[in-house]
JSON list of C-alpha atoms in Angstrom, two decimals:
[
{"chain": "A", "resi": 761, "resn": "MET", "atom": "CA", "xyz": [12.18, 13.08, 6.22]},
{"chain": "A", "resi": 762, "resn": "ASN", "atom": "CA", "xyz": [12.77, 9.85, 3.30]},
{"chain": "A", "resi": 763, "resn": "LEU", "atom": "CA", "xyz": [9.71, 7.93, 2.35]},
{"chain": "A", "resi": 764, "resn": "LYS", "atom": "CA", "xyz": [11.02, 5.21, 4.14]},
{"chain": "A", "resi": 765, "resn": "ASP", "atom": "CA", "xyz": [10.65, 6.92, 7.68]},
{"chain": "A", "resi": 766, "resn": "LYS", "atom": "CA", "xyz": [7.58, 8.66, 7.03]},
{"chain": "A", "resi": 767, "resn": "SER", "atom": "CA", "xyz": [5.31, 5.62, 6.45]},
{"chain": "A", "resi": 768, "resn": "ARG", "atom": "CA", "xyz": [7.19, 3.63, 9.69]},
{"chain": "A", "resi": 769, "resn": "GLU", "atom": "CA", "xyz": [6.11, 6.84, 11.03]},
{"chain": "A", "resi": 770, "resn": "ASN", "atom": "CA", "xyz": [2.49, 6.86, 9.86]},
{"chain": "A", "resi": 771, "resn": "TYR", "atom": "CA", "xyz": [2.67, 2.81, 11.31]},
{"chain": "A", "resi": 772, "resn": "ASN", "atom": "CA", "xyz": [3.56, 3.84, 14.95]},
{"chain": "A", "resi": 773, "resn": "ALA", "atom": "CA", "xyz": [0.63, 6.72, 14.65]},
{"chain": "A", "resi": 774, "resn": "ALA", "atom": "CA", "xyz": [-1.54, 4.12, 13.05]},
{"chain": "A", "resi": 775, "resn": "LYS", "atom": "CA", "xyz": [-1.32, 2.15, 16.54]},
{"chain": "A", "resi": 776, "resn": "LEU", "atom": "CA", "xyz": [-0.91, 4.45, 18.41]},
{"chain": "A", "resi": 777, "resn": "LEU", "atom": "CA", "xyz": [-4.72, 5.76, 17.05]},
{"chain": "A", "resi": 778, "resn": "ARG", "atom": "CA", "xyz": [-5.70, 2.69, 17.84]},
{"chain": "A", "resi": 779, "resn": "ASP", "atom": "CA", "xyz": [-5.00, 1.86, 21.00]},
{"chain": "A", "resi": 780, "resn": "ASN", "atom": "CA", "xyz": [-6.72, 4.45, 22.24]},
{"chain": "A", "resi": 781, "resn": "THR", "atom": "CA", "xyz": [-9.70, 3.58, 19.92]},
{"chain": "A", "resi": 782, "resn": "LEU", "atom": "CA", "xyz": [-9.85, 6.39, 16.93]},
{"chain": "A", "resi": 783, "resn": "TYR", "atom": "CA", "xyz": [-9.78, 4.15, 14.74]},
{"chain": "A", "resi": 784, "resn": "ARG", "atom": "CA", "xyz": [-10.85, 6.14, 11.63]},
{"chain": "A", "resi": 785, "resn": "ALA", "atom": "CA", "xyz": [-7.63, 7.80, 12.82]},
{"chain": "A", "resi": 786, "resn": "SER", "atom": "CA", "xyz": [-6.07, 4.10, 12.91]},
{"chain": "A", "resi": 787, "resn": "CYS", "atom": "CA", "xyz": [-7.56, 3.16, 9.73]},
{"chain": "A", "resi": 788, "resn": "SER", "atom": "CA", "xyz": [-6.17, 6.26, 7.49]},
{"chain": "A", "resi": 789, "resn": "ARG", "atom": "CA", "xyz": [-2.26, 6.38, 8.79]},
{"chain": "A", "resi": 790, "resn": "TYR", "atom": "CA", "xyz": [-2.79, 2.04, 8.68]},
{"chain": "A", "resi": 791, "resn": "TYR", "atom": "CA", "xyz": [-3.89, 3.04, 4.70]},
{"chain": "A", "resi": 792, "resn": "TYR", "atom": "CA", "xyz": [-0.76, 5.93, 4.39]},
{"chain": "A", "resi": 793, "resn": "ALA", "atom": "CA", "xyz": [1.85, 3.54, 5.71]},
{"chain": "A", "resi": 794, "resn": "MET", "atom": "CA", "xyz": [1.17, 0.79, 2.78]},
{"chain": "A", "resi": 795, "resn": "PHE", "atom": "CA", "xyz": [0.41, 3.82, -0.23]},
{"chain": "A", "resi": 796, "resn": "VAL", "atom": "CA", "xyz": [3.54, 5.56, 0.85]},
{"chain": "A", "resi": 797, "resn": "LYS", "atom": "CA", "xyz": [6.33, 3.22, 0.69]},
{"chain": "A", "resi": 798, "resn": "LEU", "atom": "CA", "xyz": [4.49, 1.47, -3.13]},
{"chain": "A", "resi": 799, "resn": "ASN", "atom": "CA", "xyz": [4.54, 5.55, -3.80]},
{"chain": "A", "resi": 800, "resn": "ASP", "atom": "CA", "xyz": [8.36, 5.81, -3.17]},
{"chain": "A", "resi": 801, "resn": "ILE", "atom": "CA", "xyz": [8.68, 2.16, -5.31]},
{"chain": "A", "resi": 802, "resn": "CYS", "atom": "CA", "xyz": [6.44, 3.62, -7.93]},
{"chain": "A", "resi": 803, "resn": "ILE", "atom": "CA", "xyz": [8.67, 6.02, -8.35]},
{"chain": "A", "resi": 804, "resn": "ARG", "atom": "CA", "xyz": [12.48, 4.51, -7.84]},
{"chain": "A", "resi": 805, "resn": "LYS", "atom": "CA", "xyz": [11.67, 1.78, -9.60]},
{"chain": "A", "resi": 806, "resn": "LEU", "atom": "CA", "xyz": [9.18, 2.01, -11.76]},
{"chain": "A", "resi": 807, "resn": "ASN", "atom": "CA", "xyz": [9.76, 5.61, -13.62]},
{"chain": "A", "resi": 808, "resn": "TYR", "atom": "CA", "xyz": [6.08, 6.64, -12.30]},
{"chain": "A", "resi": 809, "resn": "SER", "atom": "CA", "xyz": [6.37, 10.41, -12.90]},
{"chain": "A", "resi": 810, "resn": "HIS", "atom": "CA", "xyz": [4.76, 12.07, -9.64]},
{"chain": "A", "resi": 811, "resn": "ASN", "atom": "CA", "xyz": [1.89, 13.47, -9.71]},
{"chain": "A", "resi": 812, "resn": "ASP", "atom": "CA", "xyz": [0.07, 15.74, -7.14]},
{"chain": "A", "resi": 813, "resn": "GLY", "atom": "CA", "xyz": [-3.75, 15.13, -9.03]},
{"chain": "A", "resi": 814, "resn": "ALA", "atom": "CA", "xyz": [-7.06, 14.35, -8.01]},
{"chain": "A", "resi": 815, "resn": "ASN", "atom": "CA", "xyz": [-6.00, 10.33, -9.65]},
{"chain": "A", "resi": 816, "resn": "SER", "atom": "CA", "xyz": [-3.14, 10.94, -7.82]},
{"chain": "A", "resi": 817, "resn": "HIS", "atom": "CA", "xyz": [-3.90, 8.07, -5.23]},
{"chain": "A", "resi": 818, "resn": "ASN", "atom": "CA", "xyz": [-5.36, 5.76, -7.77]},
{"chain": "A", "resi": 819, "resn": "ASN", "atom": "CA", "xyz": [-2.39, 6.11, -10.46]},
{"chain": "A", "resi": 820, "resn": "VAL", "atom": "CA", "xyz": [0.33, 5.50, -8.20]},
{"chain": "A", "resi": 821, "resn": "ILE", "atom": "CA", "xyz": [-1.38, 2.04, -7.64]},
{"chain": "A", "resi": 822, "resn": "ASN", "atom": "CA", "xyz": [-2.16, 1.26, -11.25]},
{"chain": "A", "resi": 823, "resn": "HIS", "atom": "CA", "xyz": [0.83, 1.96, -12.54]},
{"chain": "A", "resi": 824, "resn": "TYR", "atom": "CA", "xyz": [2.13, -0.45, -9.85]},
{"chain": "A", "resi": 825, "resn": "LYS", "atom": "CA", "xyz": [-0.86, -3.30, -10.95]},
{"chain": "A", "resi": 826, "resn": "ARG", "atom": "CA", "xyz": [-0.40, -1.72, -14.37]},
{"chain": "A", "resi": 827, "resn": "PHE", "atom": "CA", "xyz": [3.53, -3.34, -13.55]},
{"chain": "A", "resi": 828, "resn": "MET", "atom": "CA", "xyz": [2.78, -5.86, -12.11]},
{"chain": "A", "resi": 829, "resn": "HIS", "atom": "CA", "xyz": [0.06, -8.05, -14.53]},
{"chain": "A", "resi": 830, "resn": "ALA", "atom": "CA", "xyz": [3.01, -7.29, -17.15]},
{"chain": "A", "resi": 831, "resn": "ALA", "atom": "CA", "xyz": [6.15, -9.04, -15.62]},
{"chain": "A", "resi": 832, "resn": "ASN", "atom": "CA", "xyz": [6.99, -12.57, -15.68]},
{"chain": "A", "resi": 833, "resn": "TYR", "atom": "CA", "xyz": [8.40, -14.80, -12.95]},
{"chain": "A", "resi": 834, "resn": "HIS", "atom": "CA", "xyz": [10.07, -18.57, -12.60]},
{"chain": "A", "resi": 835, "resn": "ASP", "atom": "CA", "xyz": [8.29, -18.37, -9.06]},
{"chain": "A", "resi": 836, "resn": "TYR", "atom": "CA", "xyz": [4.26, -17.31, -9.10]},
{"chain": "A", "resi": 837, "resn": "GLY", "atom": "CA", "xyz": [3.70, -17.77, -6.01]},
{"chain": "A", "resi": 838, "resn": "LYS", "atom": "CA", "xyz": [6.08, -14.96, -5.02]},
{"chain": "A", "resi": 839, "resn": "LEU", "atom": "CA", "xyz": [4.58, -13.04, -8.37]},
{"chain": "A", "resi": 840, "resn": "ALA", "atom": "CA", "xyz": [0.70, -13.81, -7.30]},
{"chain": "A", "resi": 841, "resn": "LYS", "atom": "CA", "xyz": [1.43, -11.57, -3.73]},
{"chain": "A", "resi": 842, "resn": "ALA", "atom": "CA", "xyz": [3.56, -9.53, -5.16]},
{"chain": "A", "resi": 843, "resn": "ARG", "atom": "CA", "xyz": [0.12, -8.25, -7.50]},
{"chain": "A", "resi": 844, "resn": "ALA", "atom": "CA", "xyz": [-2.51, -9.03, -4.59]},
{"chain": "A", "resi": 845, "resn": "ILE", "atom": "CA", "xyz": [-0.72, -6.24, -2.89]},
{"chain": "A", "resi": 846, "resn": "ALA", "atom": "CA", "xyz": [-2.28, -4.14, -6.07]},
{"chain": "A", "resi": 847, "resn": "HIS", "atom": "CA", "xyz": [-6.15, -5.29, -4.28]},
{"chain": "A", "resi": 848, "resn": "ASN", "atom": "CA", "xyz": [-5.04, -4.77, -1.42]},
{"chain": "A", "resi": 849, "resn": "MET", "atom": "CA", "xyz": [-3.83, -0.90, -1.96]},
{"chain": "A", "resi": 850, "resn": "ILE", "atom": "CA", "xyz": [-7.27, -0.09, -3.31]},
{"chain": "A", "resi": 851, "resn": "THR", "atom": "CA", "xyz": [-8.98, -2.39, -0.15]},
{"chain": "A", "resi": 852, "resn": "ALA", "atom": "CA", "xyz": [-7.41, -0.17, 2.62]},
{"chain": "A", "resi": 853, "resn": "LYS", "atom": "CA", "xyz": [-7.41, 3.26, 0.45]},
{"chain": "A", "resi": 854, "resn": "ASP", "atom": "CA", "xyz": [-11.77, 2.18, 0.22]},
{"chain": "A", "resi": 855, "resn": "TYR", "atom": "CA", "xyz": [-11.32, 2.15, 4.21]},
{"chain": "A", "resi": 856, "resn": "ARG", "atom": "CA", "xyz": [-9.72, 5.29, 4.30]},
{"chain": "A", "resi": 857, "resn": "LYS", "atom": "CA", "xyz": [-11.62, 7.41, 1.60]},
{"chain": "A", "resi": 858, "resn": "ASP", "atom": "CA", "xyz": [-14.71, 5.97, 4.47]},
{"chain": "A", "resi": 859, "resn": "ALA", "atom": "CA", "xyz": [-12.58, 6.73, 7.17]},
{"chain": "A", "resi": 860, "resn": "ASP", "atom": "CA", "xyz": [-12.25, 10.28, 6.34]},
{"chain": "A", "resi": 861, "resn": "TYR", "atom": "CA", "xyz": [-15.51, 11.69, 4.09]},
{"chain": "A", "resi": 862, "resn": "HIS", "atom": "CA", "xyz": [-18.54, 8.98, 5.04]},
{"chain": "A", "resi": 863, "resn": "GLU", "atom": "CA", "xyz": [-20.68, 9.63, 7.84]},
{"chain": "A", "resi": 864, "resn": "GLU", "atom": "CA", "xyz": [-20.46, 5.32, 8.18]},
{"chain": "A", "resi": 865, "resn": "ASP", "atom": "CA", "xyz": [-19.23, 3.81, 11.52]},
{"chain": "A", "resi": 866, "resn": "TYR", "atom": "CA", "xyz": [-18.29, 1.21, 10.31]},
{"chain": "A", "resi": 867, "resn": "ILE", "atom": "CA", "xyz": [-14.46, 0.84, 10.93]},
{"chain": "A", "resi": 868, "resn": "ASN", "atom": "CA", "xyz": [-13.50, -0.34, 13.90]},
{"chain": "A", "resi": 869, "resn": "ASP", "atom": "CA", "xyz": [-11.01, -2.72, 15.84]},
{"chain": "A", "resi": 870, "resn": "GLU", "atom": "CA", "xyz": [-11.25, -5.42, 13.16]},
{"chain": "A", "resi": 871, "resn": "ILE", "atom": "CA", "xyz": [-11.62, -3.23, 10.17]},
{"chain": "A", "resi": 872, "resn": "CYS", "atom": "CA", "xyz": [-8.10, -2.15, 11.45]},
{"chain": "A", "resi": 873, "resn": "ASP", "atom": "CA", "xyz": [-6.78, -5.46, 12.08]},
{"chain": "A", "resi": 874, "resn": "GLU", "atom": "CA", "xyz": [-7.91, -6.61, 8.31]},
{"chain": "A", "resi": 875, "resn": "LEU", "atom": "CA", "xyz": [-5.18, -3.08, 7.64]},
{"chain": "A", "resi": 876, "resn": "GLU", "atom": "CA", "xyz": [-2.06, -3.77, 10.00]},
{"chain": "A", "resi": 877, "resn": "ARG", "atom": "CA", "xyz": [-2.83, -7.91, 7.90]},
{"chain": "A", "resi": 878, "resn": "PHE", "atom": "CA", "xyz": [-2.27, -5.31, 4.48]},
{"chain": "A", "resi": 879, "resn": "HIS", "atom": "CA", "xyz": [1.08, -4.06, 6.33]},
{"chain": "A", "resi": 880, "resn": "GLN", "atom": "CA", "xyz": [2.59, -7.14, 7.89]},
{"chain": "A", "resi": 881, "resn": "PHE", "atom": "CA", "xyz": [1.14, -8.42, 3.92]},
{"chain": "A", "resi": 882, "resn": "LEU", "atom": "CA", "xyz": [3.91, -5.70, 2.06]},
{"chain": "A", "resi": 883, "resn": "LEU", "atom": "CA", "xyz": [6.38, -5.74, 4.65]},
{"chain": "A", "resi": 884, "resn": "ASP", "atom": "CA", "xyz": [6.68, -9.37, 4.43]},
{"chain": "A", "resi": 885, "resn": "ASN", "atom": "CA", "xyz": [6.44, -9.51, 0.87]},
{"chain": "A", "resi": 886, "resn": "TRP", "atom": "CA", "xyz": [8.54, -6.67, -0.57]},
{"chain": "A", "resi": 887, "resn": "SER", "atom": "CA", "xyz": [11.49, -7.69, -1.02]},
{"chain": "A", "resi": 888, "resn": "ASP", "atom": "CA", "xyz": [10.07, -10.04, -3.87]},
{"chain": "A", "resi": 889, "resn": "VAL", "atom": "CA", "xyz": [8.87, -7.01, -4.94]},
{"chain": "A", "resi": 890, "resn": "ASN", "atom": "CA", "xyz": [12.21, -5.82, -5.07]},
{"chain": "A", "resi": 891, "resn": "GLN", "atom": "CA", "xyz": [13.74, -8.85, -7.30]},
{"chain": "A", "resi": 892, "resn": "ILE", "atom": "CA", "xyz": [10.58, -8.86, -9.52]},
{"chain": "A", "resi": 893, "resn": "ILE", "atom": "CA", "xyz": [11.55, -5.19, -10.64]},
{"chain": "A", "resi": 894, "resn": "GLU", "atom": "CA", "xyz": [14.58, -6.40, -10.79]},
{"chain": "A", "resi": 895, "resn": "ASN", "atom": "CA", "xyz": [13.74, -9.08, -13.04]},
{"chain": "A", "resi": 896, "resn": "ASN", "atom": "CA", "xyz": [11.32, -7.05, -15.21]},
{"chain": "A", "resi": 897, "resn": "LYS", "atom": "CA", "xyz": [13.80, -4.11, -15.62]},
{"chain": "A", "resi": 898, "resn": "GLU", "atom": "CA", "xyz": [12.43, -4.35, -19.89]},
{"chain": "A", "resi": 899, "resn": "VAL", "atom": "CA", "xyz": [8.92, -4.48, -18.58]},
{"chain": "A", "resi": 900, "resn": "LEU", "atom": "CA", "xyz": [9.46, -0.58, -18.19]},
{"chain": "A", "resi": 901, "resn": "SER", "atom": "CA", "xyz": [10.77, 0.31, -21.96]}
]
């Protein structure tokens, strides 16, 4: 299964879990739906070397973030949105870690709604992210 299909599968699972009020598990799947997509673009287009280490998720997010902060683009609004994806990913990762590893019970439908908005924001801006990458290949050198 390719990473695009894995992302879609995680998203569909997140919606099913949320519909069944399994918010912690839904939170985790929303995060992975976004992370898999970000990881894929970092590997395929941003020269990221796959890393399964303890900080692999931070490494992917930070790699994307560093690229976007070094990038230039004629439409600053689109660049700002591409940069905001990194911030959303950090927030989503924190929710996912709490949902998976902590006993706090604040993960609820509102958190899942926020993650749904993050996911939609990523999808809405994905073609601009790709265009920014294409226009900034020199940043990769």
